[in-house]
Short mmCIF file of N, CA and C in Angstrom, two decimals:
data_model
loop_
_atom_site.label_atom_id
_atom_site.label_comp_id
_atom_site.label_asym_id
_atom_site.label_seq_id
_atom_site.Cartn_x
_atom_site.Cartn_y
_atom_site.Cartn_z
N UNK Y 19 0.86 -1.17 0.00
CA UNK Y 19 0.00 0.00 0.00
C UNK Y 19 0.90 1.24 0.00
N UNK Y 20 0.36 2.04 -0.72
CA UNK Y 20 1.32 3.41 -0.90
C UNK Y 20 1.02 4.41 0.03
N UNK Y 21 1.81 5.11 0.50
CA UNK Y 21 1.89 6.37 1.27
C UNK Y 21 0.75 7.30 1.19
N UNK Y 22 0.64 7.50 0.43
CA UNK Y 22 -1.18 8.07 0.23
C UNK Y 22 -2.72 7.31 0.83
N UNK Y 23 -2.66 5.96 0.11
CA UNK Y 23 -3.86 5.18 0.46
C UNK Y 23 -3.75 4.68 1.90
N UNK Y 24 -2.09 4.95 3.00
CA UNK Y 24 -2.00 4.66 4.28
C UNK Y 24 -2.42 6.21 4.41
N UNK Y 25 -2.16 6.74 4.40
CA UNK Y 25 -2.60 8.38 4.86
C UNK Y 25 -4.61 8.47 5.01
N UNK Y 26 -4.98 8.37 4.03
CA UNK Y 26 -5.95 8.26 3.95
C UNK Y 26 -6.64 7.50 4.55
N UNK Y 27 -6.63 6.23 4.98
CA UNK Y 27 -6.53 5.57 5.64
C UNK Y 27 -7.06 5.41 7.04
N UNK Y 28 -5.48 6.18 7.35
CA UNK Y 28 -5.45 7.01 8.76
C UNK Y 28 -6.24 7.80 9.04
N UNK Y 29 -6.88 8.96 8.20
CA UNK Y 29 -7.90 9.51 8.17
C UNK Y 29 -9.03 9.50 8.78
N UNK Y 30 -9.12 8.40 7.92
CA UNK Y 30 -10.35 7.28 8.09
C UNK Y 30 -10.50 7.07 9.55
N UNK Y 31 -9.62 6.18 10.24
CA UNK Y 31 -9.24 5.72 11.44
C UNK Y 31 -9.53 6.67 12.31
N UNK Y 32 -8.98 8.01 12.39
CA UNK Y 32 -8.57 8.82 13.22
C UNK Y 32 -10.65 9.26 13.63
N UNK Y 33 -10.68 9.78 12.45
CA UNK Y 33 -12.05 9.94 12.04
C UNK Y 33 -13.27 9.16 13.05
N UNK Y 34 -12.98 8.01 13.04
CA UNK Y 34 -14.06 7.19 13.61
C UNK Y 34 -13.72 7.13 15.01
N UNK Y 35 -12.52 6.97 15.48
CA UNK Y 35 -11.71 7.20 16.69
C UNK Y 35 -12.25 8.60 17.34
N UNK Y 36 -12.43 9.77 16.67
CA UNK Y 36 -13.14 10.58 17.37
C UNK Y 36 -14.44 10.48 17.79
N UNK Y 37 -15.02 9.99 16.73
CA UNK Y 37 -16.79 9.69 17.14
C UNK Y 37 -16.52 9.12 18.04
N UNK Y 38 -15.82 7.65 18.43
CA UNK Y 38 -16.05 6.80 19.12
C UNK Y 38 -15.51 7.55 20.94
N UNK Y 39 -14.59 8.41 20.97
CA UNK Y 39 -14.30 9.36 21.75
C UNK Y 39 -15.63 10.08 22.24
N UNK Y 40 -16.19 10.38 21.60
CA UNK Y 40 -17.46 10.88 21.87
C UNK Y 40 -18.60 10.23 22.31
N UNK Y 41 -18.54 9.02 21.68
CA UNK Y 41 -19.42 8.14 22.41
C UNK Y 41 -19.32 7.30 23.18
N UNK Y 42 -18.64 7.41 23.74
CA UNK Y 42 -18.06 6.68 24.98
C UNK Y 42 -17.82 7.67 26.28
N UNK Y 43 -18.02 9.18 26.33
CA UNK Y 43 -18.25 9.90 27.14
C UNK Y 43 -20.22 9.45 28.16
N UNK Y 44 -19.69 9.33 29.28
CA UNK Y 44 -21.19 9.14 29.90
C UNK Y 44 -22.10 10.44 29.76
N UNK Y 45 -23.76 9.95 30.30
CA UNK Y 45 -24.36 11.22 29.85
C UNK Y 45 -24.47 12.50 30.67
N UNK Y 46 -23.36 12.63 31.50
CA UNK Y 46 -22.48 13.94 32.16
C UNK Y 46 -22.08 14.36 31.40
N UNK Y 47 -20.78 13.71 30.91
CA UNK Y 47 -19.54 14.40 30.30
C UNK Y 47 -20.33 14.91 28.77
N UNK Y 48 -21.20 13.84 28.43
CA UNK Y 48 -21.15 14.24 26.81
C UNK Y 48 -21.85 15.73 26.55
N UNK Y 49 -23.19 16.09 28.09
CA UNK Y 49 -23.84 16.89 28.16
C UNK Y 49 -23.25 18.30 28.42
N UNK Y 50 -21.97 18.04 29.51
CA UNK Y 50 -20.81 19.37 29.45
C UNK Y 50 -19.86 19.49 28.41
N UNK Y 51 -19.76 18.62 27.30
CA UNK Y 51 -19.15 18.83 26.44
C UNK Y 51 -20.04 20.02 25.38
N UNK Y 52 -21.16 19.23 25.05
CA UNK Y 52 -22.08 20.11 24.08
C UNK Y 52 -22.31 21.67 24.84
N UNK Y 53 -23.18 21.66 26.09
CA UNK Y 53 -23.11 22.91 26.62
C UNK Y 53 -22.30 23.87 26.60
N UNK Y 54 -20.70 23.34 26.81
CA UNK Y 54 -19.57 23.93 27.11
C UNK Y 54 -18.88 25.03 25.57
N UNK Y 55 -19.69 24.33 24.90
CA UNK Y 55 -19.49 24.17 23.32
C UNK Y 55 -20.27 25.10 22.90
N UNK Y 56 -21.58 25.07 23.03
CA UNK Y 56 -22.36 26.15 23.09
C UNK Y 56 -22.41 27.20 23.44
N UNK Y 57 -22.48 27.01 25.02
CA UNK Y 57 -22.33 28.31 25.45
C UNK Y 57 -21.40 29.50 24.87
N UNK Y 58 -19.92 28.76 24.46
CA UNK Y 58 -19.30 29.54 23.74
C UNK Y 58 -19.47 30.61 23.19
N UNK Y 59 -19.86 29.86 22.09
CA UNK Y 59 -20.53 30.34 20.71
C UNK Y 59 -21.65 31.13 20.72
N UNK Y 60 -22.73 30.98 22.28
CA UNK Y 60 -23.71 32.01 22.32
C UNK Y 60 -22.69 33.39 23.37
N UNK Y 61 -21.68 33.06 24.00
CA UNK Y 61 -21.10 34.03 24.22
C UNK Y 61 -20.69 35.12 23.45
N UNK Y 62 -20.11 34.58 22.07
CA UNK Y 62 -19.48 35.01 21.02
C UNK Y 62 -20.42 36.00 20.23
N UNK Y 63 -21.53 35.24 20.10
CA UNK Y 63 -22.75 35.74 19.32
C UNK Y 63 -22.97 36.97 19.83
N UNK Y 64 -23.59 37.06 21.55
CA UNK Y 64 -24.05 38.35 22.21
C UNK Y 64 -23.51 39.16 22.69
N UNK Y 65 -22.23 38.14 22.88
CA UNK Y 65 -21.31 39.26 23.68
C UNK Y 65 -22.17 39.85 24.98
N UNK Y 66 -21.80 41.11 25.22
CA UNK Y 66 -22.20 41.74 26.58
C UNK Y 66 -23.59 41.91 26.68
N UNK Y 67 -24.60 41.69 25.48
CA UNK Y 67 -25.93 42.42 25.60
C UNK Y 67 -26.70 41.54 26.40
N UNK Y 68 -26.50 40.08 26.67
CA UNK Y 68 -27.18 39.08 28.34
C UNK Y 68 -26.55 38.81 29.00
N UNK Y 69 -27.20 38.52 29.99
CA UNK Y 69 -27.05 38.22 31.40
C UNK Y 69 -26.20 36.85 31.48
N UNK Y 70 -25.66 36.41 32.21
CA UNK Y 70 -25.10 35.21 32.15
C UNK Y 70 -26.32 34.11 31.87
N UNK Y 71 -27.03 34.15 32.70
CA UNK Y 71 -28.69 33.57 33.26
C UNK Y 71 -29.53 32.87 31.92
N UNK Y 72 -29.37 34.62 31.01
CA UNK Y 72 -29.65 34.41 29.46
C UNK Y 72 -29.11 33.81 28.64
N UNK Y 73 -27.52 33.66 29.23
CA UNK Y 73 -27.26 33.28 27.84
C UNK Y 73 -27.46 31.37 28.15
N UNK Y 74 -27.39 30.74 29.50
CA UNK Y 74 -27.25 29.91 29.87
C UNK Y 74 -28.80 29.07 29.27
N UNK Y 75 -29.77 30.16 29.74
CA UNK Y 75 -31.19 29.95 28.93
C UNK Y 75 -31.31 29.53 27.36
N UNK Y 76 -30.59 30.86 26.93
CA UNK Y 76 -30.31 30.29 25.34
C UNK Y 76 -29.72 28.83 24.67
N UNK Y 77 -28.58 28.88 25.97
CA UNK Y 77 -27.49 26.90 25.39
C UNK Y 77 -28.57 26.81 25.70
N UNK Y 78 -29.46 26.15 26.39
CA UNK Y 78 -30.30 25.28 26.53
C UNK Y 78 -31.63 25.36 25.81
N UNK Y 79 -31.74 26.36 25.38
CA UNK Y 79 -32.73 26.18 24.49
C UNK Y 79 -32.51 25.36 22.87
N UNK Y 80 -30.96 25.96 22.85
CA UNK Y 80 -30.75 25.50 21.85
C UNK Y 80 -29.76 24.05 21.50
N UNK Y 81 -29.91 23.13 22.82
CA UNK Y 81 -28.83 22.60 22.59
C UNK Y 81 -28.87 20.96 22.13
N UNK Y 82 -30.71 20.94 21.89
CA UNK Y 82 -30.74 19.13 21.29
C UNK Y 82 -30.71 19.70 19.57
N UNK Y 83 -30.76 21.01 19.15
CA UNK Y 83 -30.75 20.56 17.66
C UNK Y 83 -28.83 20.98 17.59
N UNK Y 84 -28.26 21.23 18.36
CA UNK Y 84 -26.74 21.48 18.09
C UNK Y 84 -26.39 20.00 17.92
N UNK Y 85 -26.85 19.27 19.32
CA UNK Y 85 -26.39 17.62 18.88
C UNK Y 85 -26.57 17.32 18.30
N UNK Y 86 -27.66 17.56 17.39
CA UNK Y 86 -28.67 16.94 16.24
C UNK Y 86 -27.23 17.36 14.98
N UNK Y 87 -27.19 18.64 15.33
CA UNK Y 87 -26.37 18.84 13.81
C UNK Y 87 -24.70 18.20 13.91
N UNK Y 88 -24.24 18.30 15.19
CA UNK Y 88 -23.10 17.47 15.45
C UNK Y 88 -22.90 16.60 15.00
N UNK Y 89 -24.32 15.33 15.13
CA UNK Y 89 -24.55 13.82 14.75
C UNK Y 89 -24.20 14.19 13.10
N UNK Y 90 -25.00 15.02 12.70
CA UNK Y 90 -24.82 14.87 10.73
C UNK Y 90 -23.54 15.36 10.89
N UNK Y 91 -23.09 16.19 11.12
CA UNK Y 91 -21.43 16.82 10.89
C UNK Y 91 -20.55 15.53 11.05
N UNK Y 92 -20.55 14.95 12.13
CA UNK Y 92 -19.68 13.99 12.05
C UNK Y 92 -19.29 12.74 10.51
N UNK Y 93 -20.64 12.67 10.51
CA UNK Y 93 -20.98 11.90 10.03
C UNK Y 93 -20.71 11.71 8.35
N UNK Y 94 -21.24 13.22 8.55
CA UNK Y 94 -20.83 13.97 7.07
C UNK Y 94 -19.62 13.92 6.73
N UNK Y 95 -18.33 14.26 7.50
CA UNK Y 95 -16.82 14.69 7.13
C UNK Y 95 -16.53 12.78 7.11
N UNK Y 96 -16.82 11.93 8.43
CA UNK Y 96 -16.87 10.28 7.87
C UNK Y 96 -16.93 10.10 6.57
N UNK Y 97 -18.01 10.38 5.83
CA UNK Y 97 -18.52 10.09 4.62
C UNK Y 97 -17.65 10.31 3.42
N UNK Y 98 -17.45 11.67 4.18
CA UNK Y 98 -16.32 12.23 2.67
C UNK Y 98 -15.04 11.14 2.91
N UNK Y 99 -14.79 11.19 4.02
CA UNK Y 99 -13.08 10.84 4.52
C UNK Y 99 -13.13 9.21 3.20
N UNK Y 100 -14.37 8.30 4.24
CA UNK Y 100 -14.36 7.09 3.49
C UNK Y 100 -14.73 6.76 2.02
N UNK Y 101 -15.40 8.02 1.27
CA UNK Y 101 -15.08 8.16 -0.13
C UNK Y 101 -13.70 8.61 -1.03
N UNK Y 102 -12.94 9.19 -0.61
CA UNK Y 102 -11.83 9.50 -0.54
C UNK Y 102 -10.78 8.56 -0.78
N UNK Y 103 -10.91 7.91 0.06
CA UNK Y 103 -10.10 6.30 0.39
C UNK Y 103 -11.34 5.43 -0.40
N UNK Y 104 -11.78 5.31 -0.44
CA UNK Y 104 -12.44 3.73 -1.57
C UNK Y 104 -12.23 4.52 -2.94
N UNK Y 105 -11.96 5.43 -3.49
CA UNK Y 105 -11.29 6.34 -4.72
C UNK Y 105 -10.67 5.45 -5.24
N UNK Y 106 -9.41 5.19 -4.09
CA UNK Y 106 -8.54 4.48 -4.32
C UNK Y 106 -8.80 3.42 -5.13
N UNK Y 107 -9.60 2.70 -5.10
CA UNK Y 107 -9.65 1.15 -5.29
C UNK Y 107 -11.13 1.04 -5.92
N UNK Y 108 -11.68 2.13 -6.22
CA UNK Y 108 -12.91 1.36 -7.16
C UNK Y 108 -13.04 2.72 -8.05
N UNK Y 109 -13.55 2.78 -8.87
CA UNK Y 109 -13.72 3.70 -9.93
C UNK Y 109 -15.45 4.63 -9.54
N UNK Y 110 -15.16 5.92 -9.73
CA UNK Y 110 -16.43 6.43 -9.71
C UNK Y 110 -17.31 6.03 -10.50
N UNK Y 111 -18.10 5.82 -9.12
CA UNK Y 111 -19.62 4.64 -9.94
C UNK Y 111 -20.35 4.89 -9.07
N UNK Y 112 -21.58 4.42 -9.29
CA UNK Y 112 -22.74 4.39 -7.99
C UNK Y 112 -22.71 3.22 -6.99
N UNK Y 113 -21.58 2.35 -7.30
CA UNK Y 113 -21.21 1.59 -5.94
C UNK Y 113 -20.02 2.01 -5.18
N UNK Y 114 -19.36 2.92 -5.44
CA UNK Y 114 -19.18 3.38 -4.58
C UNK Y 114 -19.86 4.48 -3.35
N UNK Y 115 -21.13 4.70 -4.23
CA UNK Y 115 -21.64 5.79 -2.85
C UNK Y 115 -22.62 4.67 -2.14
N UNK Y 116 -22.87 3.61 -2.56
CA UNK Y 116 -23.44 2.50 -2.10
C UNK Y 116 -22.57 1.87 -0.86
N UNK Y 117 -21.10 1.84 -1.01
CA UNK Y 117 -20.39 0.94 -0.23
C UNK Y 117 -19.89 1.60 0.75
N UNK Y 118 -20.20 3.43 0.51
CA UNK Y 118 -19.83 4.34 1.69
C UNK Y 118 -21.25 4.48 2.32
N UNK Y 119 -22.23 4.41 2.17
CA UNK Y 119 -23.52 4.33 2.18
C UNK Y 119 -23.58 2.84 3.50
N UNK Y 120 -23.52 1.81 2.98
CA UNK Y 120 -23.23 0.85 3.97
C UNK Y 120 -22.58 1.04 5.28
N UNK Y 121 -20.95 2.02 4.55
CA UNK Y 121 -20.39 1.33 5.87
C UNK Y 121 -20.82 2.65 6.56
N UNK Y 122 -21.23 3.81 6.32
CA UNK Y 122 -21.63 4.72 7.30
C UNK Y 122 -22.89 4.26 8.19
N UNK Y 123 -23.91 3.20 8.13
CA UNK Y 123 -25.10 2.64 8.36
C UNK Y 123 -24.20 1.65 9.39
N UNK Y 124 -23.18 1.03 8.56
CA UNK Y 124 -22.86 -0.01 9.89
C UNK Y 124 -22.60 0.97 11.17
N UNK Y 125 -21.46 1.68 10.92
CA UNK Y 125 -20.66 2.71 11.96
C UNK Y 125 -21.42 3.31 12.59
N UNK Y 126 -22.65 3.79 12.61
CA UNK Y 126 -23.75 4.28 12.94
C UNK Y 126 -24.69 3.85 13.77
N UNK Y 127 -24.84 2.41 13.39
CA UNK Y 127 -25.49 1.42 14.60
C UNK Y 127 -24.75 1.05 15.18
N UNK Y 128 -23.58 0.66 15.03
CA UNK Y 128 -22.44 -0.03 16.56
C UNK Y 128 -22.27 1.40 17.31
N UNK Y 129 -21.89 2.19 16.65
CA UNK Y 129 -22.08 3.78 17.48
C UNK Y 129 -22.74 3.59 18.52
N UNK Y 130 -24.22 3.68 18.05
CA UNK Y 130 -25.64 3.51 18.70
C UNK Y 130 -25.76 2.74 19.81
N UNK Y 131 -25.04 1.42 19.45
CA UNK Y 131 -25.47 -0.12 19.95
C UNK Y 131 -24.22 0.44 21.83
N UNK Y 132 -23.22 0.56 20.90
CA UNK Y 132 -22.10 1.21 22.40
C UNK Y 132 -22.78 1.66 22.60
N UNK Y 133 -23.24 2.86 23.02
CA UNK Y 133 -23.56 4.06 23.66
C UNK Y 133 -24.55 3.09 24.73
N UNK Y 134 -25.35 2.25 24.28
CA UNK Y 134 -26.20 1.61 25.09
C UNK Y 134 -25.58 0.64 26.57
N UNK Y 135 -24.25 1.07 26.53
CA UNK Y 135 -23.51 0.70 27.73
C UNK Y 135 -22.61 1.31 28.31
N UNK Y 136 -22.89 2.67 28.09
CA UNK Y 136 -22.44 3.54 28.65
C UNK Y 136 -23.48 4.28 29.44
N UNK Y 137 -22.68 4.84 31.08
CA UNK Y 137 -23.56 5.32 31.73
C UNK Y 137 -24.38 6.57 31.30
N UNK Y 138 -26.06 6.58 31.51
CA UNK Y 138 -26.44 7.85 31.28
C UNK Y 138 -26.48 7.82 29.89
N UNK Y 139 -26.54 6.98 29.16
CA UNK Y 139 -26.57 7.35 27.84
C UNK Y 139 -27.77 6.06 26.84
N UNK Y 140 -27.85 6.68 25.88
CA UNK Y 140 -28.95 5.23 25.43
C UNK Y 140 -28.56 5.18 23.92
N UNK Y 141 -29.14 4.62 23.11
CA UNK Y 141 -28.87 4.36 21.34
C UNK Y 141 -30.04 4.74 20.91
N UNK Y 142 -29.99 5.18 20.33
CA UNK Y 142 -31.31 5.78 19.04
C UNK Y 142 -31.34 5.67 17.72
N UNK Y 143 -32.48 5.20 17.11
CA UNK Y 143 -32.72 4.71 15.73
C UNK Y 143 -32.63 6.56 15.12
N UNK Y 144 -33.29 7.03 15.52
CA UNK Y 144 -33.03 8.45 15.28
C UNK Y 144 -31.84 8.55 15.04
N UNK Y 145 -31.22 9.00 15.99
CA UNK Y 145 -29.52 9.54 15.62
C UNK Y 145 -28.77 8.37 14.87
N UNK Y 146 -28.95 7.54 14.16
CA UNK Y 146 -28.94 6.41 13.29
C UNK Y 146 -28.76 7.04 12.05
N UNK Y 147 -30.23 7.58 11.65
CA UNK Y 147 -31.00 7.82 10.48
C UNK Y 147 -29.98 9.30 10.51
N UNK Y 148 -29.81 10.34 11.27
CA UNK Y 148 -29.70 11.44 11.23
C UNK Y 148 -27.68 10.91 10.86
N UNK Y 149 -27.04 10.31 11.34
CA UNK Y 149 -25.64 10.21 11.26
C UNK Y 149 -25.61 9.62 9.42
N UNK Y 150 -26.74 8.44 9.05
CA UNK Y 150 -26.60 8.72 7.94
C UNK Y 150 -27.21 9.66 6.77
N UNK Y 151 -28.11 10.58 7.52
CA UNK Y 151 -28.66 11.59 6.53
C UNK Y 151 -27.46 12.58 5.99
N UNK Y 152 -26.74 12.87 7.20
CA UNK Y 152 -25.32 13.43 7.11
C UNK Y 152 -24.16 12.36 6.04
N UNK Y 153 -24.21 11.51 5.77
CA UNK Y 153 -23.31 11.07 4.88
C UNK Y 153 -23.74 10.49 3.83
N UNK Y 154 -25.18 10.43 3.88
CA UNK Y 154 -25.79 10.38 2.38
C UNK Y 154 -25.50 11.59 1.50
N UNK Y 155 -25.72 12.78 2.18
CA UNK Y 155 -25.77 14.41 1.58
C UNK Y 155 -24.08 14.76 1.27
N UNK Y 156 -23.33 14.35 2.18
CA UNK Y 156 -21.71 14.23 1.75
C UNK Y 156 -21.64 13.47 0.47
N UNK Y 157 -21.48 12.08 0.74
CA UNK Y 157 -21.38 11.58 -0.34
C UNK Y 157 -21.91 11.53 -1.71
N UNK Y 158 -22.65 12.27 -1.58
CA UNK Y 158 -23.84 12.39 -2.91
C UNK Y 158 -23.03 13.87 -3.63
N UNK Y 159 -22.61 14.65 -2.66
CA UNK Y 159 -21.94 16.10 -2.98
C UNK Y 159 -20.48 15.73 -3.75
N UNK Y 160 -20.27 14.78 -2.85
CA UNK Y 160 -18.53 14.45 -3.53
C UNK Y 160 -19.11 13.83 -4.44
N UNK Y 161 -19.53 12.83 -4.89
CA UNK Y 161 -20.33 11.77 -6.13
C UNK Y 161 -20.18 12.96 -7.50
N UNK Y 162 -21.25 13.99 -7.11
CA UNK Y 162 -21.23 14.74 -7.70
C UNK Y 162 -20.43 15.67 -8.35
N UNK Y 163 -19.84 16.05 -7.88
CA UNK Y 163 -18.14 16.97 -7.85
C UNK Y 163 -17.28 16.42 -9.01
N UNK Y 164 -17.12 14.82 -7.72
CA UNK Y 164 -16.04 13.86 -9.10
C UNK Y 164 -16.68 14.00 -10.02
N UNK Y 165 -17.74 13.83 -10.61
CA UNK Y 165 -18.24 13.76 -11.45
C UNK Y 165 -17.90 14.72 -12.95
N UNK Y 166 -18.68 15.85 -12.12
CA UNK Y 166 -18.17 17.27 -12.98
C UNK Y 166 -16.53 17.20 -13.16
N UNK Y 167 -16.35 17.07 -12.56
CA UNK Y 167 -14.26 17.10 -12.46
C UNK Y 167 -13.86 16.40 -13.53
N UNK Y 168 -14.69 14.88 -13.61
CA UNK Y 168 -14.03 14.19 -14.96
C UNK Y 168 -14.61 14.75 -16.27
N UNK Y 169 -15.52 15.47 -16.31
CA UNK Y 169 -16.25 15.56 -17.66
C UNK Y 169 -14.92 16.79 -18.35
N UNK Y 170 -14.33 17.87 -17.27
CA UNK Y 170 -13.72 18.79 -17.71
C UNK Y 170 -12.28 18.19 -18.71
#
């Protein structure tokens, strides 16, 4: 294997290694992670014009569709990573968004299936569907791309 298709690879690896970092946090840590994350960013947003109180109101108002979009983000940059690397080795075709399509569905339910043994935390067919809605819409974008790229 060449220096590239190990790179990529690694990618790959590193890639899923973070999700799995993430899901393996109990449902403390994973909940001060997102908040912590948030809040930020609503700091950033208002700056001085709320109250601490407010802005703490705001993370929380807003903070199951942040996970929500987290789940596709992840999922999404997965998608690309593992199209990228199967490049390598199969020719742009519609089995390849099929075979990234799969393995994002597998990665997605063992995701799921862990989490269900971790404290404070549970698996959801939802965040399932939503991790691959996120790498259907990747992969379909890159699909697309290559596409145009070869016609030029």
């Amino acid at each position: 294997m060449n220096k590239r298709k190990v790179i990529k690879l690694l990618l790959v690896i590193v890639w899923m290694g973070l999700i799995f970092m993430f899901s393996n946090e109990n449902g403390r840590e994973s909940t001060k992670t997102s908040d912590t994350f948030l809040y930020k960013i609503v700091e950033v947003i208002t700056s001085e014009k709320l109250t601490k109180e407010d802005k703490i109101e705001l993370t929380n108002k807003y903070m199951f569709i942040v996970r929500k979009c987290a789940h596709f983000f992840l999922y999404f940059a997965l998608a690309i990573l593992v199209f990228i690397y199967l490049k390598e080795y199969i020719d742009i075709s519609p089995s390849i968004i099929i075979y990234t399509i799969i393995f994002i569905i597998i990665y997605a339910s063992s995701d799921e299936i862990h989490q269900l043994f971790i404290s404070n935390r549970s698996g959801s067919i939802k965040d399932v569907l939503i991790d691959t809605s996120g790498g259907v819409t990747s992969i379909l974008i890159s699909y697309f791309i290559c596409k145009l790229k070869m016609k030029k």
